[in-house]
Coordinates of C-alpha atoms in Angstrom, one line a residue:
Chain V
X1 CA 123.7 101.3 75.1
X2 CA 121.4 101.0 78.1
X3 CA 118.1 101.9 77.8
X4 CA 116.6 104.8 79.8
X5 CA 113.8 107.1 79.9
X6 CA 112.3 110.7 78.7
X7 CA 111.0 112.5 80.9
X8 CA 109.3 116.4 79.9
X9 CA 107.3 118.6 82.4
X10 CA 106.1 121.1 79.9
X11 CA 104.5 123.7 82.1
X12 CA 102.4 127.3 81.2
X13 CA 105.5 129.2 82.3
X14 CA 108.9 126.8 81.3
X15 CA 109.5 123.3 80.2
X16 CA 111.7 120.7 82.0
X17 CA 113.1 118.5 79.9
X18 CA 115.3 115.1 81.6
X19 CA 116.6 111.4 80.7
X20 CA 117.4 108.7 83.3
X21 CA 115.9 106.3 85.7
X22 CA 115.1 108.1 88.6
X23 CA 116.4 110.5 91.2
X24 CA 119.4 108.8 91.6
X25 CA 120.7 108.6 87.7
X26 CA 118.9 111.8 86.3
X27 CA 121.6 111.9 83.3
X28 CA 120.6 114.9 81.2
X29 CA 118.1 117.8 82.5
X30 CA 117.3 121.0 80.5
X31 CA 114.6 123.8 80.9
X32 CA 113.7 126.7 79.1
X33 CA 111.0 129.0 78.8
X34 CA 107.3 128.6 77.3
X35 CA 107.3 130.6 74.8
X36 CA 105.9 129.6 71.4
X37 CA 105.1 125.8 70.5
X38 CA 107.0 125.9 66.9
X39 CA 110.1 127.5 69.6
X40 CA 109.4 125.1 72.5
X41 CA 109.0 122.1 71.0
X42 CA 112.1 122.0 69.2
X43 CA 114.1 122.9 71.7
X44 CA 112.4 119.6 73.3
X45 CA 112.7 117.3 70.4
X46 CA 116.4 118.8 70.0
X47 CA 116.9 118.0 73.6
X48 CA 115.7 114.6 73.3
X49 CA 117.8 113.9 70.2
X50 CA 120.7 114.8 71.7
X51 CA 120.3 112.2 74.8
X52 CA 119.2 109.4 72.0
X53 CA 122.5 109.2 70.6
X54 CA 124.0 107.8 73.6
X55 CA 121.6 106.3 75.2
X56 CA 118.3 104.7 73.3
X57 CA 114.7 106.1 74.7
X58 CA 112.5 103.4 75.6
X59 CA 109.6 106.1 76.2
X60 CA 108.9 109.4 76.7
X61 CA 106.4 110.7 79.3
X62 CA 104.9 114.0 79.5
X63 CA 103.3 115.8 82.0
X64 CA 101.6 118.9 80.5
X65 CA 99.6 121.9 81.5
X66 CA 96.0 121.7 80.6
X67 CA 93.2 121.5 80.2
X68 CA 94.8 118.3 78.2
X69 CA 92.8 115.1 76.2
X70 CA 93.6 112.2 78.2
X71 CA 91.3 110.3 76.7
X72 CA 92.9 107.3 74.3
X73 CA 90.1 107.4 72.1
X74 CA 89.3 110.6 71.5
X75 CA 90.1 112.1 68.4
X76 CA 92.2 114.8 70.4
X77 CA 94.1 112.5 72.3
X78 CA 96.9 114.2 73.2
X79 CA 96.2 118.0 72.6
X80 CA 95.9 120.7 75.0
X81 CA 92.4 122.1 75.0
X82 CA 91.0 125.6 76.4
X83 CA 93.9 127.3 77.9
X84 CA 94.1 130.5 77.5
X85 CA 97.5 130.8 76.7
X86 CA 98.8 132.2 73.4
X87 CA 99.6 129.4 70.4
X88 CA 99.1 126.1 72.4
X89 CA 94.8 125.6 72.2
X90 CA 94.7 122.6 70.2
X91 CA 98.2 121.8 70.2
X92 CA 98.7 117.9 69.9
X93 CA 101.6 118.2 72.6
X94 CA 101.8 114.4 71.9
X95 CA 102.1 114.3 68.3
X96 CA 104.4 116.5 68.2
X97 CA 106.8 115.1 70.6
X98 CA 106.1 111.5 69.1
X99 CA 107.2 112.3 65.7
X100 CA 110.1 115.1 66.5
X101 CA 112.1 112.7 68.9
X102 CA 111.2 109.4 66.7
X103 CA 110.3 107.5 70.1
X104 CA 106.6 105.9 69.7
X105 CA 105.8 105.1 73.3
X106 CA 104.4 108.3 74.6
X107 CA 102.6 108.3 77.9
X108 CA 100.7 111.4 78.6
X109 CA 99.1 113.2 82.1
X110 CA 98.9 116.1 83.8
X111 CA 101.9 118.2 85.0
X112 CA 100.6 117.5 88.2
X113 CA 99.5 114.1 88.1
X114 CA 103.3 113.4 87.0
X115 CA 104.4 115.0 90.2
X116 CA 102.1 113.0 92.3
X117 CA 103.6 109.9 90.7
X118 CA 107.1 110.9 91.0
X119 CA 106.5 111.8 94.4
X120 CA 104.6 108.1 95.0
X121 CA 107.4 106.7 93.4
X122 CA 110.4 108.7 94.7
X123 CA 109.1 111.5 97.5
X124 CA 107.0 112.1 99.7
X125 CA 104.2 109.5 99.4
X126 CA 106.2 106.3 99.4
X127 CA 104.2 104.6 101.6
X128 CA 100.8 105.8 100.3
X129 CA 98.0 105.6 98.1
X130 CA 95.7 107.8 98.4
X131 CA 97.2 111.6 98.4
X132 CA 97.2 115.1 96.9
X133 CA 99.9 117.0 95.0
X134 CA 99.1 120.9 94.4
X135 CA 101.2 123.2 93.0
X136 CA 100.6 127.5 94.1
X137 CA 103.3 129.5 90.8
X138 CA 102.0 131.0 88.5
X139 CA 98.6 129.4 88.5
X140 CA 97.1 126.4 90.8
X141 CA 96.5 122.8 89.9
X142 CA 96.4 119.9 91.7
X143 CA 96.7 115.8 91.0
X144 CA 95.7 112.7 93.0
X145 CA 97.0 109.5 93.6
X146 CA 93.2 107.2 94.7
X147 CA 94.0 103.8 95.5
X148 CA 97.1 103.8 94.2
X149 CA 96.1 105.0 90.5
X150 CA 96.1 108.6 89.0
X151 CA 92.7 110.4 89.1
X152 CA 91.2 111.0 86.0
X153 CA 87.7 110.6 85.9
X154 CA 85.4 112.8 83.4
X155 CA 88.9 114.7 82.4
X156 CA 91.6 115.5 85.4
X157 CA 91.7 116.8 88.2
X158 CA 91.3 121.0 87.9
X159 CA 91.8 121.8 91.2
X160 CA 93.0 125.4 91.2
X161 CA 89.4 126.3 89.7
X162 CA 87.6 125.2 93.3
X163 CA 85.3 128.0 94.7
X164 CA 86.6 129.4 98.1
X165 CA 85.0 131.6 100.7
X166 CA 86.4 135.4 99.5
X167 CA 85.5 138.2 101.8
X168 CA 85.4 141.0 99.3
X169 CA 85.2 143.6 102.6
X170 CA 89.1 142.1 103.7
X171 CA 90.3 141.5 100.0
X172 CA 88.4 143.8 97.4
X173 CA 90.8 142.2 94.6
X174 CA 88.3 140.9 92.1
X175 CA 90.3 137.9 91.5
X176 CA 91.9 137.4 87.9
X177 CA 91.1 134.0 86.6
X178 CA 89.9 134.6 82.8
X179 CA 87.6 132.2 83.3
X180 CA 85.9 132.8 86.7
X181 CA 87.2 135.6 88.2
X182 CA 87.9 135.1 91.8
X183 CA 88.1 131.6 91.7
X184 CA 91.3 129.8 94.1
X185 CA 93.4 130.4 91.2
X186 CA 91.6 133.7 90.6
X187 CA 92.4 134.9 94.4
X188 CA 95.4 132.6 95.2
X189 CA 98.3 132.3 92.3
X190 CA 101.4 134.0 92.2
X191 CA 99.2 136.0 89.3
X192 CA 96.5 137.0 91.8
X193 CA 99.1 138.2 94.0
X194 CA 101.3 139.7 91.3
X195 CA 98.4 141.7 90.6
X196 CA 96.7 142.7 94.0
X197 CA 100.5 144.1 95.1
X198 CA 102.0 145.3 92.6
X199 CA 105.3 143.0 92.4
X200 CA 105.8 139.4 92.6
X201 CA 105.1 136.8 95.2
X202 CA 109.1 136.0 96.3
X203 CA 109.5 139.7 96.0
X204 CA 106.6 140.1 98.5
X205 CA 108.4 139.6 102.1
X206 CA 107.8 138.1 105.2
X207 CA 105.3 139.2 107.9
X208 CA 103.3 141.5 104.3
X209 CA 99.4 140.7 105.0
X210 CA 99.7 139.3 101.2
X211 CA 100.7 136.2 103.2
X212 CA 98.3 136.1 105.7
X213 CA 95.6 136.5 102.8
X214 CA 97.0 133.7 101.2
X215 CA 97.0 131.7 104.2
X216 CA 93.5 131.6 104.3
X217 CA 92.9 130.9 100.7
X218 CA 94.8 127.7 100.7
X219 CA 93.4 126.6 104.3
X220 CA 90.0 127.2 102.6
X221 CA 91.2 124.8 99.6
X222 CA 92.8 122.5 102.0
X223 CA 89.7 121.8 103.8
X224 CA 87.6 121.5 100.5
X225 CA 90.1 118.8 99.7
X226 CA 90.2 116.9 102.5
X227 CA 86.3 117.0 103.0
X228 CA 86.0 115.7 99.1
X229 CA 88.7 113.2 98.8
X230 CA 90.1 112.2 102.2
X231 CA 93.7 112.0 101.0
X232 CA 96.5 110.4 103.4
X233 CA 98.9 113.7 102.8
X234 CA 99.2 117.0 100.9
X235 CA 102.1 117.7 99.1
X236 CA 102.3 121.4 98.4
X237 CA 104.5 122.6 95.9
X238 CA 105.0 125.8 93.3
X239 CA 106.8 129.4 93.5
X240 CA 104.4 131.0 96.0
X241 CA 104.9 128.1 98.4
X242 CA 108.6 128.8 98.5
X243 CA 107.7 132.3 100.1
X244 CA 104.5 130.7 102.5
X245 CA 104.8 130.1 106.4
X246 CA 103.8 126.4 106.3
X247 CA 103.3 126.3 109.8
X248 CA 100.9 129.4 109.7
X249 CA 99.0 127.3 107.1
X250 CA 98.9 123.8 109.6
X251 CA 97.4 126.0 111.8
X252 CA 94.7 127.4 109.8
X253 CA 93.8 124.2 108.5
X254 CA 93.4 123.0 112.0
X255 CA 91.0 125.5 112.9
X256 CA 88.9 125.3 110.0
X257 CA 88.7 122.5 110.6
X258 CA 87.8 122.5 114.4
X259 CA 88.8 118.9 115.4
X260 CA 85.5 117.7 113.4
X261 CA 87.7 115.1 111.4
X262 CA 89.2 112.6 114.3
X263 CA 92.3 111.7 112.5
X264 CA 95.9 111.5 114.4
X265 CA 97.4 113.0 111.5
X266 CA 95.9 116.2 111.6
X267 CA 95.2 116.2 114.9
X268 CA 98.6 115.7 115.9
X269 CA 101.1 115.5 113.5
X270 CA 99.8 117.9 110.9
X271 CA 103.1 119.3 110.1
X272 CA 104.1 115.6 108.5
X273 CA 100.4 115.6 106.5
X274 CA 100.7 118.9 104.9
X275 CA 104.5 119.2 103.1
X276 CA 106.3 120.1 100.8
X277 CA 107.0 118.1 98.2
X278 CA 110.5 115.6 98.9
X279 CA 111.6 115.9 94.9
X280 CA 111.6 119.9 95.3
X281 CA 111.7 121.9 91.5
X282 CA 112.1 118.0 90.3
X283 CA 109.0 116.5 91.1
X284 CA 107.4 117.1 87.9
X285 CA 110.1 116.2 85.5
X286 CA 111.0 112.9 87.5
X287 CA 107.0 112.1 87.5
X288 CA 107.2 112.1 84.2
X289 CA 110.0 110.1 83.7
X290 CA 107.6 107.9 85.7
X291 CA 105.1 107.8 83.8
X292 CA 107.4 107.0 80.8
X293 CA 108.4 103.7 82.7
X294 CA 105.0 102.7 83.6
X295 CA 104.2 103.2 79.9
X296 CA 107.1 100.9 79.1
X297 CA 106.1 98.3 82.2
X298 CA 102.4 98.4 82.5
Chain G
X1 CA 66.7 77.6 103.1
X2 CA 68.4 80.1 100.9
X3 CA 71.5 82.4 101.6
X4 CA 70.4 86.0 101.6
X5 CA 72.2 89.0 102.9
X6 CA 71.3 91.9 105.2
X7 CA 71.5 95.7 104.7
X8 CA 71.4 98.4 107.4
X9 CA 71.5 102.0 106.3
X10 CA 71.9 103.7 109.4
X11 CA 71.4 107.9 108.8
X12 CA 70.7 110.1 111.7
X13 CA 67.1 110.3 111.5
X14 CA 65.9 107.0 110.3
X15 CA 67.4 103.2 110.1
X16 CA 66.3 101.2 107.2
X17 CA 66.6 97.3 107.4
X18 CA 66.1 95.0 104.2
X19 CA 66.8 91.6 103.8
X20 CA 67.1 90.2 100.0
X21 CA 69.7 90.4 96.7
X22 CA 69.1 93.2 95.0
X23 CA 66.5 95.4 94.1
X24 CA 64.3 92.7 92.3
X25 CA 64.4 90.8 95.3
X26 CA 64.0 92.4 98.7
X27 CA 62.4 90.4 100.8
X28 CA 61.6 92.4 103.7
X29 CA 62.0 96.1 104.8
X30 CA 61.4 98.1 107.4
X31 CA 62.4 101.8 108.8
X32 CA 62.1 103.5 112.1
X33 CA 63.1 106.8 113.4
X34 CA 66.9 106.7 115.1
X35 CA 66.3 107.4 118.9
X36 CA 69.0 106.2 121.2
X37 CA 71.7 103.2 120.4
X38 CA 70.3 101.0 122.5
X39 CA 66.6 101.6 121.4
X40 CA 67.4 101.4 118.0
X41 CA 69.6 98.7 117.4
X42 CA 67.4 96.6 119.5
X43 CA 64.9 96.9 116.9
X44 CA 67.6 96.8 114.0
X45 CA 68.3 93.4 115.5
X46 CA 64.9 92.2 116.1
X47 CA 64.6 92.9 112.0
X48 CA 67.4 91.0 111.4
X49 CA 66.6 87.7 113.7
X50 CA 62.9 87.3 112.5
X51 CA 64.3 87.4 109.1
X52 CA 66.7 84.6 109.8
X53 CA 64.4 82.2 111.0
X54 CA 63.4 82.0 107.5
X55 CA 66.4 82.7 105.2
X56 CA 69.8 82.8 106.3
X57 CA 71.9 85.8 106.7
X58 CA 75.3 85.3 105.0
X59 CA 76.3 88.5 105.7
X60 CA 75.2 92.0 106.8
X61 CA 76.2 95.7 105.3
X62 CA 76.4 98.8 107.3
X63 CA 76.3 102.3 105.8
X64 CA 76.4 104.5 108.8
X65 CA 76.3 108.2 109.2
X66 CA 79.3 109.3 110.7
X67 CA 82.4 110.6 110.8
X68 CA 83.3 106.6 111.5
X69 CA 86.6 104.3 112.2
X70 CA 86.3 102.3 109.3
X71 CA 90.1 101.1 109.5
X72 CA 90.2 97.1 110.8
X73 CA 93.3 97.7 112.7
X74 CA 92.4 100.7 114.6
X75 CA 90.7 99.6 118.2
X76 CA 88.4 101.7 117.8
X77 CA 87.0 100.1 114.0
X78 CA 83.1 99.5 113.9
X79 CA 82.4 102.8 116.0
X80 CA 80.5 106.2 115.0
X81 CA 83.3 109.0 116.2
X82 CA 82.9 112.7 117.1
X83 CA 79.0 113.0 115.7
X84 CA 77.2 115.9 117.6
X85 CA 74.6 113.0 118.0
X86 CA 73.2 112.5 121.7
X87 CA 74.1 109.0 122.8
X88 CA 76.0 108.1 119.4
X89 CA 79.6 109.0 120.3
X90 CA 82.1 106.8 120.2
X91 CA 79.2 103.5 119.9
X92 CA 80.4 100.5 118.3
X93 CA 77.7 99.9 115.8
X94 CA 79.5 97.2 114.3
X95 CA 80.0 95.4 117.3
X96 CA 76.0 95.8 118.7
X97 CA 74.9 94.6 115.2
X98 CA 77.0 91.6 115.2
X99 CA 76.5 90.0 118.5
X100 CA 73.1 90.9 118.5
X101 CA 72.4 89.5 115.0
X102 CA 74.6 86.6 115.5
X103 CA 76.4 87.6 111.8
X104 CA 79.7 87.3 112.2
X105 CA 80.6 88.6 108.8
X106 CA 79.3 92.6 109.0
X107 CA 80.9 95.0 107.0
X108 CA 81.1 98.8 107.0
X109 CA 80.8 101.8 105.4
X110 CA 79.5 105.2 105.1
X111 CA 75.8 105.2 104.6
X112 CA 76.7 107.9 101.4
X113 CA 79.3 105.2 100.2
X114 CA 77.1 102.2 100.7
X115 CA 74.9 104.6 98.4
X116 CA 77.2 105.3 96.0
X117 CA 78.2 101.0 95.8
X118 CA 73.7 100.7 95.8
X119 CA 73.9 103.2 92.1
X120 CA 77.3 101.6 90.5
X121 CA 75.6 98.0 91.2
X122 CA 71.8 98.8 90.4
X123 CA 71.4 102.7 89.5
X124 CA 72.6 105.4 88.1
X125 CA 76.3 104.9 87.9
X126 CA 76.1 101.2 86.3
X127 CA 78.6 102.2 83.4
X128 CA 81.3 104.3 85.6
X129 CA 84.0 103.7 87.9
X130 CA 84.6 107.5 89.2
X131 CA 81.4 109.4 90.3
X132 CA 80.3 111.0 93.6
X133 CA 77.3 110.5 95.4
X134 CA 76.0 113.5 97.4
X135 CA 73.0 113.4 99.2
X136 CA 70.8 116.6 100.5
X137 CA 69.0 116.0 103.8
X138 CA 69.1 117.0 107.3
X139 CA 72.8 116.8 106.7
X140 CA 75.1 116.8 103.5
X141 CA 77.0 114.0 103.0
X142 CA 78.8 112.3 100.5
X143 CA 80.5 109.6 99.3
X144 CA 82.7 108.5 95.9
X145 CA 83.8 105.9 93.4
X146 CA 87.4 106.2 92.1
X147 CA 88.2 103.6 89.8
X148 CA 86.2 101.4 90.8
X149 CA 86.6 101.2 94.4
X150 CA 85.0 103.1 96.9
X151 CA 86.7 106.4 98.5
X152 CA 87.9 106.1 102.1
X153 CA 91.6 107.6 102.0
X154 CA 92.6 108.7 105.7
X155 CA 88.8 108.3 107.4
X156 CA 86.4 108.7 104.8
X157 CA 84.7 112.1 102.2
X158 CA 83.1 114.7 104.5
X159 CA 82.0 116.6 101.5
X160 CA 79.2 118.3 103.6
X161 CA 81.8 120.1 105.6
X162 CA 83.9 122.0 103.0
X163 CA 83.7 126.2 102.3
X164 CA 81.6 127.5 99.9
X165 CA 81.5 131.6 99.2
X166 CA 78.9 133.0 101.3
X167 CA 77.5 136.8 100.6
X168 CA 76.5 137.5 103.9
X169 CA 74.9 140.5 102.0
X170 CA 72.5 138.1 100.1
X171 CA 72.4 135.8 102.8
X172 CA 72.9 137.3 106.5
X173 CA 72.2 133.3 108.1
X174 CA 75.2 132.6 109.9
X175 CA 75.4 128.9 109.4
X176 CA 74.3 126.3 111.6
X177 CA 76.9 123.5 111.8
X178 CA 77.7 123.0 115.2
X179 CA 81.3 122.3 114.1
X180 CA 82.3 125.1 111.4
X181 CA 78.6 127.3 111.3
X182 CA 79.0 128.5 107.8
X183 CA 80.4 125.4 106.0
X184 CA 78.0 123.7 103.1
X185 CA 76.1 121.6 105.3
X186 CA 76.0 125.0 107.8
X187 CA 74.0 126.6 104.9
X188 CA 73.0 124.5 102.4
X189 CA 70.9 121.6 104.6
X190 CA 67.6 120.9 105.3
X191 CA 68.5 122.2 109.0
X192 CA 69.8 125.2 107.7
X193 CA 66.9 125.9 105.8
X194 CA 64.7 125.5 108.7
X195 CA 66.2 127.1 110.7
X196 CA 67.2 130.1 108.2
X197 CA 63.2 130.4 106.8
X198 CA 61.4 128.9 110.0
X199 CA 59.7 125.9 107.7
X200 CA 61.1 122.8 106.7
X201 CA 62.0 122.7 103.2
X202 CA 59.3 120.8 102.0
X203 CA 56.9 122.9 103.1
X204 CA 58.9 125.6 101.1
X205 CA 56.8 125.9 97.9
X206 CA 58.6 126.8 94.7
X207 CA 59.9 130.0 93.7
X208 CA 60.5 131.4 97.2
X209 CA 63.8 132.9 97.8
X210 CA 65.2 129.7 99.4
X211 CA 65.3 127.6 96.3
X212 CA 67.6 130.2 94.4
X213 CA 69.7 130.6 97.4
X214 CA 70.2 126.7 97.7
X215 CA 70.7 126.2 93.9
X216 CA 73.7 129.5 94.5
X217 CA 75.6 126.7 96.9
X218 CA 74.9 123.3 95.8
X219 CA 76.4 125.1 92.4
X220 CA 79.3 126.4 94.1
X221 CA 79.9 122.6 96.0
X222 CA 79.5 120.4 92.5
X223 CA 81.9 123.0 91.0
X224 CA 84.6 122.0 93.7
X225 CA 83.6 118.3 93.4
X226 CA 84.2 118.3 89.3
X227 CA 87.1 120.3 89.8
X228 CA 88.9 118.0 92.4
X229 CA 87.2 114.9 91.7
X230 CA 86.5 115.1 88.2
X231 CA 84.0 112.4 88.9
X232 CA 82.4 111.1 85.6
X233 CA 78.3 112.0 87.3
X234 CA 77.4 113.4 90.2
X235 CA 74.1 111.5 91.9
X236 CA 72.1 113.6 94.2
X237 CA 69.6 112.3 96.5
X238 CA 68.4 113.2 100.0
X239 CA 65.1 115.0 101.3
X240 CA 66.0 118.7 99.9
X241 CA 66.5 117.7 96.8
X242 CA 63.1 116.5 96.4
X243 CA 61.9 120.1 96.4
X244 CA 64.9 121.5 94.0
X245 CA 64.7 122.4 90.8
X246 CA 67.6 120.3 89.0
X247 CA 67.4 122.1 85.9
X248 CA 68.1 125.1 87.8
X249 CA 71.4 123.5 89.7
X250 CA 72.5 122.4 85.6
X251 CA 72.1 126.4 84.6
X252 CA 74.1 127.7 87.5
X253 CA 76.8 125.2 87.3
X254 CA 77.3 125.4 84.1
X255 CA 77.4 129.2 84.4
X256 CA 79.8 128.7 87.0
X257 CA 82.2 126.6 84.9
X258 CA 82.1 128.8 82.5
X259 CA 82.5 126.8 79.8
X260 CA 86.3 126.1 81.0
X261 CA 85.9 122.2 81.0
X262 CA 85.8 121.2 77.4
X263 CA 83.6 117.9 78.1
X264 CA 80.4 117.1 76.2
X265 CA 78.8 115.5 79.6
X266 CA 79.4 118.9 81.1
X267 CA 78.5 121.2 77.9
X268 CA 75.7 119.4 76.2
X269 CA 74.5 116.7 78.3
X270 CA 74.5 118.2 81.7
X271 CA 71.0 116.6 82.8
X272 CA 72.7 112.9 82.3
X273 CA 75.6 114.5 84.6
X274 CA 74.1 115.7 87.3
X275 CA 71.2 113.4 88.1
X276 CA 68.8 112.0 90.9
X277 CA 69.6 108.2 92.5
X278 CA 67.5 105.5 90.1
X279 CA 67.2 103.4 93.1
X280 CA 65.6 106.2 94.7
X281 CA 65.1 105.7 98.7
X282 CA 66.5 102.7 98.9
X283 CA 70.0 103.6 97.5
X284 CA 71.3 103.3 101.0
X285 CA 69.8 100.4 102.2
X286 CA 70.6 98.3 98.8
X287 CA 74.0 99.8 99.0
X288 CA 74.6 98.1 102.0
X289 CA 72.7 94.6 100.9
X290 CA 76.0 95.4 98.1
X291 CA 78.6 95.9 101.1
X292 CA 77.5 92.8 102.5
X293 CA 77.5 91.1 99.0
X294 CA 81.1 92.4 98.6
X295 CA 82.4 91.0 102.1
X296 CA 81.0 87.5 101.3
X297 CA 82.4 87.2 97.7
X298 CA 85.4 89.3 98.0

């Protein structure tokens, strides 16, 4: 038996579940719906089960929704903290995975921060080290690769929680983030849109000024982004971007932006600086199938 | 004679020169107001060649104002880029400060990241490896430690220019940045609060209107810094904040958070998180007696 490598994106709205080495031998893959985490996590553990009796897990990696405990020390290591959503505050995400599939190496990020590494690794970064991966479904989050290394910091990265400009004269929608209202999540998220139209964003079609709104929201976040961190790309991924004119957003960006920041890559190629991400709907699960190596190969 | 090192921390209203080690050992300072290039360096450079009669200069640091071409391959490294500054555009500072100092080893940085290097060696950020510096002046700048290495990416943090809501009912001031008018520096800097109340603000005494109304956007700018960032402090110096009530800025953004980031230095300790600069006005000029430290012992 050869060994290989767990990899589980266990997002708000379904979890990916994968074993292999990378792009090019992704052996197993399996996702279901977030429902439960009695429901969910079995269908993980059974999952991984499965895929260890042909081929031995060296490691498992997850990349989780959050807030999360990164934090090795911390006595919730490993747990999911204040989301709002139903069942999982205070679930030791971890823990459970850890003893279910019987594999103790356990390496543990962001959903995110997995799909910046798998894009690092596999995608669209290659050749960087210093970028941003954001996701628009459902909600927004974003990770960052800084010198090569994940961001952490204080916690992670909670990007989709950024305050952006909202004319309330243009957009009246109060925003719907639980926590602060009209926050980018608040304004921006295939929720927010959901919920200002009536109907979901790929429902939504072309040319709808639910697009042009959105526009500005992410060019808004964008800017924020590149003023704070300076990253060498943006990789753009999630639900809503699948419905998005990214050229319509390269353009907004740009004029925000107003030629302040003298840098080729927006200035001129700004259609290979803001992307989409190279992994597509795999990004996340292959990130955190990276992680699982880097675990095993530190 | 004894090797010493040089610091320059070149902002866009004053230079300050040191000579020395550290902060228990600078050995000579001075500042003047920044007029021309050629005015100005020529007195940077008299500093620096009086003091090398006496103890040699090993190296010299740079923090500059900017934006800046801090990449060594690009032809135009060493040079301040598209500043609004009369005279400033496109000058190599690097270059002046070299031959005329007759250092050959000069290095270069933001005058914010040179700040931030000052408060991780000697300040306020001794303990940390991710933490942003921000400071409040004539402009807004900042600059930013992630794991342990200073920020640059693809130029360097603008984190003056990013959007921040603005209620043009509460606040009818258009914004003054020449490049984006209503972006954080457009409202939230010591120019925008002369121009937006007709006084500099520290003739502003406490409890006028303008202090709430800065508080309302510095909150809404360290929100998107902990959010994308997730530094471990933030460290805030510059003129403006002399005059600002820091408690206040902990109140609103902690309200503004919400209570959504489940971190002790953010919900019980939030006056050890968001702090002033220990090395107090001569952050910048020790940061870049650090810079020069760093090129010499690499």
């Amino acid at each position: 038996m050869e060994d290989c490598f767990g990899g589980l994106e266990a997002g708000g709205t379904k979890f990916v579940c994968a074993v292999g080495t990378g792009p090019s031998d992704l052996r197993e893959r399996t996702e279901f719906p977030t429902t439960s985490p009695g429901e969910t996590i079995r269908s993980a553990v059974a999952f991984f089960n499965a895929c260890s009796s042909h081929a031995k897990l060296k490691a498992i990696g997850i990349g989780s929704f959050g807030p999360i405990d990164l934090h090795p020390d911390s006595p919730t290591f490993g747990c999911i903290t204040s989301t709002p959503k139903q069942g999982w505050r205070n679930f030791d995400i971890v823990g459970a995975i850890r003893s279910g599939a019987g594999v103790s190496r356990v390496a543990f990020d962001t959903d995110v921060n997995a799909a910046a590494l798998g894009e690092a690794r596999w995608g669209a970064a290659l050749d960087l080290d210093t970028f941003v991966y954001l996701t628009i479904g459902t909600g927004i989050g974003g990770g960052a690769m800084v010198n090569g290394r994940l961001l952490h910091g204080l916690l992670h990265p909670e990007m989709g929680h950024m305050r952006v400009p909202h004319d309330r004269r243009a957009d009246p929608f109060a925003g719907c983030c639980p926590w602060h209202g009209d926050c980018l999540e608040g304004l921006a998220s295939g929720e927010a849109m959901r919920r200002r139209w009536g109907m979901p964003g790929h429902l939504i079609p072309p040319g709808h000024a639910a697009w042009s709104l959105e526009v500005n929201y992410l060019a808004s976040a964008l800017v924020n982004l590149i003023c704070s961190m300076s990253p060498q790309r943006l990789i753009l991924g999630g639900g809503v971007m699948q419905g998005l004119d990214l050229p319509a957003l390269h353009d907004a960006v740009r004029e925000l932006l107003n030629g302040y920041l003298q840098a080729a890559p927006i200035l001129d190629h700004i259609s290979e600086y803001i992307v989409r991400p190279r992994l597509g709907a795999n990004a996340g699960v292959l990130g955190a199938i990276a992680l699982a190596q880097s675990a095993a190969n530190p």
